[in-house]
Tab-separated table of C-alpha atoms in Angstrom:
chain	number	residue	atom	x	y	z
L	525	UNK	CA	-54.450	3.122	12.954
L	526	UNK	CA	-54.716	6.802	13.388
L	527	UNK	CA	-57.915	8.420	14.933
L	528	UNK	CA	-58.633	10.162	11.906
L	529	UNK	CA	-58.333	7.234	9.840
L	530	UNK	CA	-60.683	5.474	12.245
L	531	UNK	CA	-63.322	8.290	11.763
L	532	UNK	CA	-62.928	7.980	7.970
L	533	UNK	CA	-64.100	4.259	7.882
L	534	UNK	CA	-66.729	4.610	10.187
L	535	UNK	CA	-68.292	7.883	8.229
L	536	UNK	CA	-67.622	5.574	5.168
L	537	UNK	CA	-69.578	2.944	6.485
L	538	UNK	CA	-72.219	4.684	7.735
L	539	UNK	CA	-72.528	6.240	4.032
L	540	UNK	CA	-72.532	3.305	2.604
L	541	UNK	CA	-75.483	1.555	5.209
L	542	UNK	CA	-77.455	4.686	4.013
L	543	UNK	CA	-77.407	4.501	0.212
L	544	UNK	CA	-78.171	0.991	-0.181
L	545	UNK	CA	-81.151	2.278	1.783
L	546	UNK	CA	-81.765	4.953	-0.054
L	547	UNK	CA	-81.279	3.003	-3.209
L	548	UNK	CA	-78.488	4.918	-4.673
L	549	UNK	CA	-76.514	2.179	-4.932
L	550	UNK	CA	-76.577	-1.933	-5.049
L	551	UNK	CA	-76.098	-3.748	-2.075
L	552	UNK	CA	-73.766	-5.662	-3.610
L	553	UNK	CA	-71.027	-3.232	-4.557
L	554	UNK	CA	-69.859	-0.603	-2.357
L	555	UNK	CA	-71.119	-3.098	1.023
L	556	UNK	CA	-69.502	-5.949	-0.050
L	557	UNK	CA	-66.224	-4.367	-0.916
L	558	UNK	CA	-66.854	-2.983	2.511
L	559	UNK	CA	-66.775	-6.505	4.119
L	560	UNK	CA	-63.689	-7.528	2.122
L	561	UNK	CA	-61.648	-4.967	3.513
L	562	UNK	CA	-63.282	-5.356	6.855
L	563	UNK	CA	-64.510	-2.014	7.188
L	564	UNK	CA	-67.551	-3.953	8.096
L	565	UNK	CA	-68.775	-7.291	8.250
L	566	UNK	CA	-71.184	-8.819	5.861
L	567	UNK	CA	-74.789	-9.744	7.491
L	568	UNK	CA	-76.260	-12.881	7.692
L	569	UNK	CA	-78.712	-12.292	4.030
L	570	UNK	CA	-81.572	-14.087	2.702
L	571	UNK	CA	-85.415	-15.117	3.552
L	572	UNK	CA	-86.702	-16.373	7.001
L	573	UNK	CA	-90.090	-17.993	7.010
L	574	UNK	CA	-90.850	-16.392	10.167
L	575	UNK	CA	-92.068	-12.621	8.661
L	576	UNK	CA	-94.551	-14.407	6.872
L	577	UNK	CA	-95.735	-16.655	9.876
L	578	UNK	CA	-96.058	-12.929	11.761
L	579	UNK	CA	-98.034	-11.397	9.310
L	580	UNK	CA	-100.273	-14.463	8.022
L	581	UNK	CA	-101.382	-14.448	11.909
L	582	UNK	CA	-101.708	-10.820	12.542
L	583	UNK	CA	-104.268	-11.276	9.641
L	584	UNK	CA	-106.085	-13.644	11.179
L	585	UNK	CA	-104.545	-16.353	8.825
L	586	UNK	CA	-102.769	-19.639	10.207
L	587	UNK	CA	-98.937	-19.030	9.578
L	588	UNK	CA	-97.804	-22.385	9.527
L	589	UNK	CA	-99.123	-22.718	6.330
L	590	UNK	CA	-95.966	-20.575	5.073
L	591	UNK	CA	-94.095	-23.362	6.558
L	592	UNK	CA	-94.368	-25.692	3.498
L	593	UNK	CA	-91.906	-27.305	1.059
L	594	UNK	CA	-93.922	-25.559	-1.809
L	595	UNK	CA	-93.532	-22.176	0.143
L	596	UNK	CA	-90.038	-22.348	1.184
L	597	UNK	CA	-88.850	-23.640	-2.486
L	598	UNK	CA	-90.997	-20.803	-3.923
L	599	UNK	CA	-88.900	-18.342	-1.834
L	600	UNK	CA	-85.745	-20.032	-2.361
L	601	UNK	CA	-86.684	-19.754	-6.158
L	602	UNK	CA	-87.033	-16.394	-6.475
L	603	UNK	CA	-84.375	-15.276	-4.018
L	604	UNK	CA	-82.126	-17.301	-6.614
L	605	UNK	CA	-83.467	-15.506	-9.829
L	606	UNK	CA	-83.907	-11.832	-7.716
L	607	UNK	CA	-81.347	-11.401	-4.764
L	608	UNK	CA	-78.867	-14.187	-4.841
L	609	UNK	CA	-76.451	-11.843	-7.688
L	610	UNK	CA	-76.268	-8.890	-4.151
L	611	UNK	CA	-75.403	-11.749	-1.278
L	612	UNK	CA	-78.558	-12.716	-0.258
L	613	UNK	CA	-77.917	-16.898	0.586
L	614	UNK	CA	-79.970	-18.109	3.526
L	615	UNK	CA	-83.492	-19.512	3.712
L	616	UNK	CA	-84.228	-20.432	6.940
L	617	UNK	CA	-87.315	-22.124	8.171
L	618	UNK	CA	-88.889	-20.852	11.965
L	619	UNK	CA	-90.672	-22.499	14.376
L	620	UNK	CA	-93.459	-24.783	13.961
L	621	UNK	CA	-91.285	-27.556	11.158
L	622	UNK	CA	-91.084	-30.640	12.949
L	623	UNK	CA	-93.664	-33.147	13.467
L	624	UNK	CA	-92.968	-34.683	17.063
L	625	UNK	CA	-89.865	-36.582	17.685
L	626	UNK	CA	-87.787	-40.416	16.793
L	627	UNK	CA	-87.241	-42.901	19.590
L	628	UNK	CA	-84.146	-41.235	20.857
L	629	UNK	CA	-85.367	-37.909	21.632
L	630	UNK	CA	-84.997	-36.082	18.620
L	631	UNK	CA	-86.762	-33.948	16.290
L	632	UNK	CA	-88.282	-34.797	13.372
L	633	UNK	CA	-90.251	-32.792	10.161
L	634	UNK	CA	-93.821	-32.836	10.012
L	635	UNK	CA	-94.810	-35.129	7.013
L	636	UNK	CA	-97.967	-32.799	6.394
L	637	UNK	CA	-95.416	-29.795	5.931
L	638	UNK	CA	-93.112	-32.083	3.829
L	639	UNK	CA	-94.783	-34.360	1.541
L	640	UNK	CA	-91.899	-35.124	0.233
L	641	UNK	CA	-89.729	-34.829	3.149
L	642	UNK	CA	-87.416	-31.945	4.254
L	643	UNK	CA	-84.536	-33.252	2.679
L	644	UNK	CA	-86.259	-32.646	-0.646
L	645	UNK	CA	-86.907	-29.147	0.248
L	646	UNK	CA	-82.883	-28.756	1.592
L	647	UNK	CA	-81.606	-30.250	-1.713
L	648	UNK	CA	-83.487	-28.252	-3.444
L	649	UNK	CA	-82.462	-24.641	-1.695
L	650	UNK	CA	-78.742	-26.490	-1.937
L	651	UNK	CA	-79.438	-26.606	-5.827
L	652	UNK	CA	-80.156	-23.068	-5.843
L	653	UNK	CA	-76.616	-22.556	-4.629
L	654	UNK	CA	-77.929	-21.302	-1.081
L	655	UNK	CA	-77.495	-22.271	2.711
L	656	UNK	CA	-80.639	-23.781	4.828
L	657	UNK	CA	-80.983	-22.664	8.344
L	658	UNK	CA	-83.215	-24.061	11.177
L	659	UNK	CA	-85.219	-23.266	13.909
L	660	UNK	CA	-84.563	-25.090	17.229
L	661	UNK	CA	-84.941	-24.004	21.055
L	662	UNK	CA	-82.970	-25.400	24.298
L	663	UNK	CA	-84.274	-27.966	26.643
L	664	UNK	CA	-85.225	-31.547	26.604
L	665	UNK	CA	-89.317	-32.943	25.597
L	666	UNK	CA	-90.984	-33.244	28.430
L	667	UNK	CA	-92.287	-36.350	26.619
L	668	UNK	CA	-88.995	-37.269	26.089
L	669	UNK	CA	-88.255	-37.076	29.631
L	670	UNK	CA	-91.675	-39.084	30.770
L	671	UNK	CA	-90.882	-41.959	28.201
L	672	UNK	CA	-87.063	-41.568	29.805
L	673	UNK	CA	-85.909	-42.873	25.571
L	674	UNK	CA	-82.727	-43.723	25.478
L	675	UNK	CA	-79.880	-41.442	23.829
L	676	UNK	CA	-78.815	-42.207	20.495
L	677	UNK	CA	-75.286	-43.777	20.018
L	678	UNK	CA	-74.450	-43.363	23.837
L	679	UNK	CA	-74.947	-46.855	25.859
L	680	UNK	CA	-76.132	-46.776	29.491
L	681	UNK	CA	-77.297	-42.835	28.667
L	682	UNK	CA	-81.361	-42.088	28.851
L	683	UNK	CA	-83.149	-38.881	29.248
L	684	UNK	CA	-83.968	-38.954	32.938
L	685	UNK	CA	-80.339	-39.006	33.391
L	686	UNK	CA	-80.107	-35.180	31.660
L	687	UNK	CA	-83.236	-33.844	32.374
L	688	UNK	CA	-84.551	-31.750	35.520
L	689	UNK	CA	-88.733	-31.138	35.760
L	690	UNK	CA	-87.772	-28.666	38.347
L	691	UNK	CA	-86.680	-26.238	36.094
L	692	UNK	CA	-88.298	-25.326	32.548
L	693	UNK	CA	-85.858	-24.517	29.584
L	694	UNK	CA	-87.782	-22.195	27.442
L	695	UNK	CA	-89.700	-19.034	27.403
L	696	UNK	CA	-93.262	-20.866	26.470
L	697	UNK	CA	-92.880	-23.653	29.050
L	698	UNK	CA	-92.168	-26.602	26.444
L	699	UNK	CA	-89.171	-28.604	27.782
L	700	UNK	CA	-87.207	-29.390	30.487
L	701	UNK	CA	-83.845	-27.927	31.365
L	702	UNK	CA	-80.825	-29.848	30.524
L	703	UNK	CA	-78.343	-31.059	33.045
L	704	UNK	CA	-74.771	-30.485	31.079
L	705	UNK	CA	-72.830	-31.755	34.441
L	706	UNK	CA	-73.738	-35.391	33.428
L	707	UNK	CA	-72.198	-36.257	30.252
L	708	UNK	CA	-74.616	-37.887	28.820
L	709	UNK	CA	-76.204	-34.239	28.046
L	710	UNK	CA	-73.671	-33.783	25.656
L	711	UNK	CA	-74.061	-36.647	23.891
L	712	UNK	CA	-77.874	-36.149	23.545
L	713	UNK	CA	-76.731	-32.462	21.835
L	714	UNK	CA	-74.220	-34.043	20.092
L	715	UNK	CA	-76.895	-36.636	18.333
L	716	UNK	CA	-79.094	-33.754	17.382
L	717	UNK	CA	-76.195	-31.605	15.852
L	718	UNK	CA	-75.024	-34.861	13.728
L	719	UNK	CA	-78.725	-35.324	13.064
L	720	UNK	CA	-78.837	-31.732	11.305
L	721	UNK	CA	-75.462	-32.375	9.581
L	722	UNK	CA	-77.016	-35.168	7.596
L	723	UNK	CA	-79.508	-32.963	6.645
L	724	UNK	CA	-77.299	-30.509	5.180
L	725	UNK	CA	-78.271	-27.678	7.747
L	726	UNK	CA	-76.214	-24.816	7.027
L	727	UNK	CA	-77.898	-22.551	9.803
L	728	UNK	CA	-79.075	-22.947	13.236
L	729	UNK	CA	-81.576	-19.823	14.810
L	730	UNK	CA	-81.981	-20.951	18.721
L	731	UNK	CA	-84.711	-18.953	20.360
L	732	UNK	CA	-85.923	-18.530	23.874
L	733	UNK	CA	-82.362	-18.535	24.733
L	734	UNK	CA	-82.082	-17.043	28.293
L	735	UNK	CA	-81.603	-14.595	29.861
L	736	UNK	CA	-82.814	-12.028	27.162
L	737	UNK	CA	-85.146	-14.129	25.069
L	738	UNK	CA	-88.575	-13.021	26.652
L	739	UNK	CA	-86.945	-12.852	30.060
L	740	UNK	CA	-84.414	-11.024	30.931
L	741	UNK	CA	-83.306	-11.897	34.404
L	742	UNK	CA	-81.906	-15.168	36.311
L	743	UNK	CA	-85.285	-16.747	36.760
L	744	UNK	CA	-85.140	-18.418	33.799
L	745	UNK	CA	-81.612	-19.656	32.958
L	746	UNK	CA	-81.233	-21.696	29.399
L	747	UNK	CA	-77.573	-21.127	28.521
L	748	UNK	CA	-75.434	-24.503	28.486
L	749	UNK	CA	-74.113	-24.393	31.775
């Protein structure tokens, strides 16, 4: 590709990024025929939960109550009926969803939150013909850890066998770090993944991934190494 023809797509682009902007045209036109012809990829579009949780407690307002199956079908609702028709596909639910953890370690939704149960709540975006995504950081419970529960589907694997107190895994302190040269870690990961694939989780957001999540140096190390 030429350098002019290079300069063309990129002025093209950055055209197109301004109108929808501006509003002179639909974000579903002109961007999307972008994408096709992969002048530029198509963003990840849709709702997170987590804009309301920052402004409901800038307010002075608890924002986990945004976290609720009425809430997030609410959004999904009119996302459906208002934005759906230009791209938009994902909700996705932040922090604060589950409700503590089962016997092997692994997270499960609050039952205040869900009534009903998130799987109501992910049939019912899936109805709306959109994707759910969920909120997750790295590390291993500390509880987890203490109560050293044993790792689903892997025999002779438990948590003190992946986990290291030395070294914390997240940004806020929560968890332990993971030890990934014992291969029982995987298998933990593994159980959670399949655990979210039952679900129907379309999208996973992992936060206080390091470094660059909060801290941006080696003193705090959370990749998957």
């Amino acid at each position: 590709m030429s350098s002019w023809m290079r300069k063309t797509q990129i002025y093209l682009l950055a055209f197109i990024v301004l109108a929808v902007q501006l509003g002179i045209i639909a974000p579903g036109g002109e961007v999307a025929e972008a994408a096709k012809k992969e002048i530029a990829a198509k963003p990840y579009m849709g709702w997170s939960s987590y804009s309301m949780q920052v402004w409901e407690s800038s307010n002075g307002g608890n924002g986990g109550q945004w976290i609720t199956a009425e809430q997030i079908k609410a959004q999904s609702d009119a996302m459906h009926e208002k934005l759906q028709p230009y791209g938009y596909e994902y909700i996705n639910v932040d922090a604060a969803w589950n409700g503590g953890m089962d016997g092997y370690g692994r997270p499960i939704p609050s039952t205040t939150l869900f009534p009903d149960g998130l799987q109501e709540v992910i049939d019912h975006v899936h109805a709306n013909g959109q994707k759910f995504g969920l909120y997750t950081i790295p590390g291993l419970s500390s509880e987890a850890y203490d109560q050293d529960l044993p790792i689903y589907n892997a025999p002779g694997c438990s948590m003190k066998d992946i986990g290291d107190p030395a070294k914390e895994s997240d940004y806020w302190g929560f968890g332990y770090k993971i030890d990934f040269s014992d291969a029982c870690a995987q298998k933990y990961i593994d159980s959670i993944a399949d655990l979210y694939a039952e679900w129907g989780v379309d999208f996973l957001k992992f936060d206080s991934v390091t470094p660059g999540s909060g801290i941006s140096d080696l003193s705090l190390d959370a990749r998957m190494t």
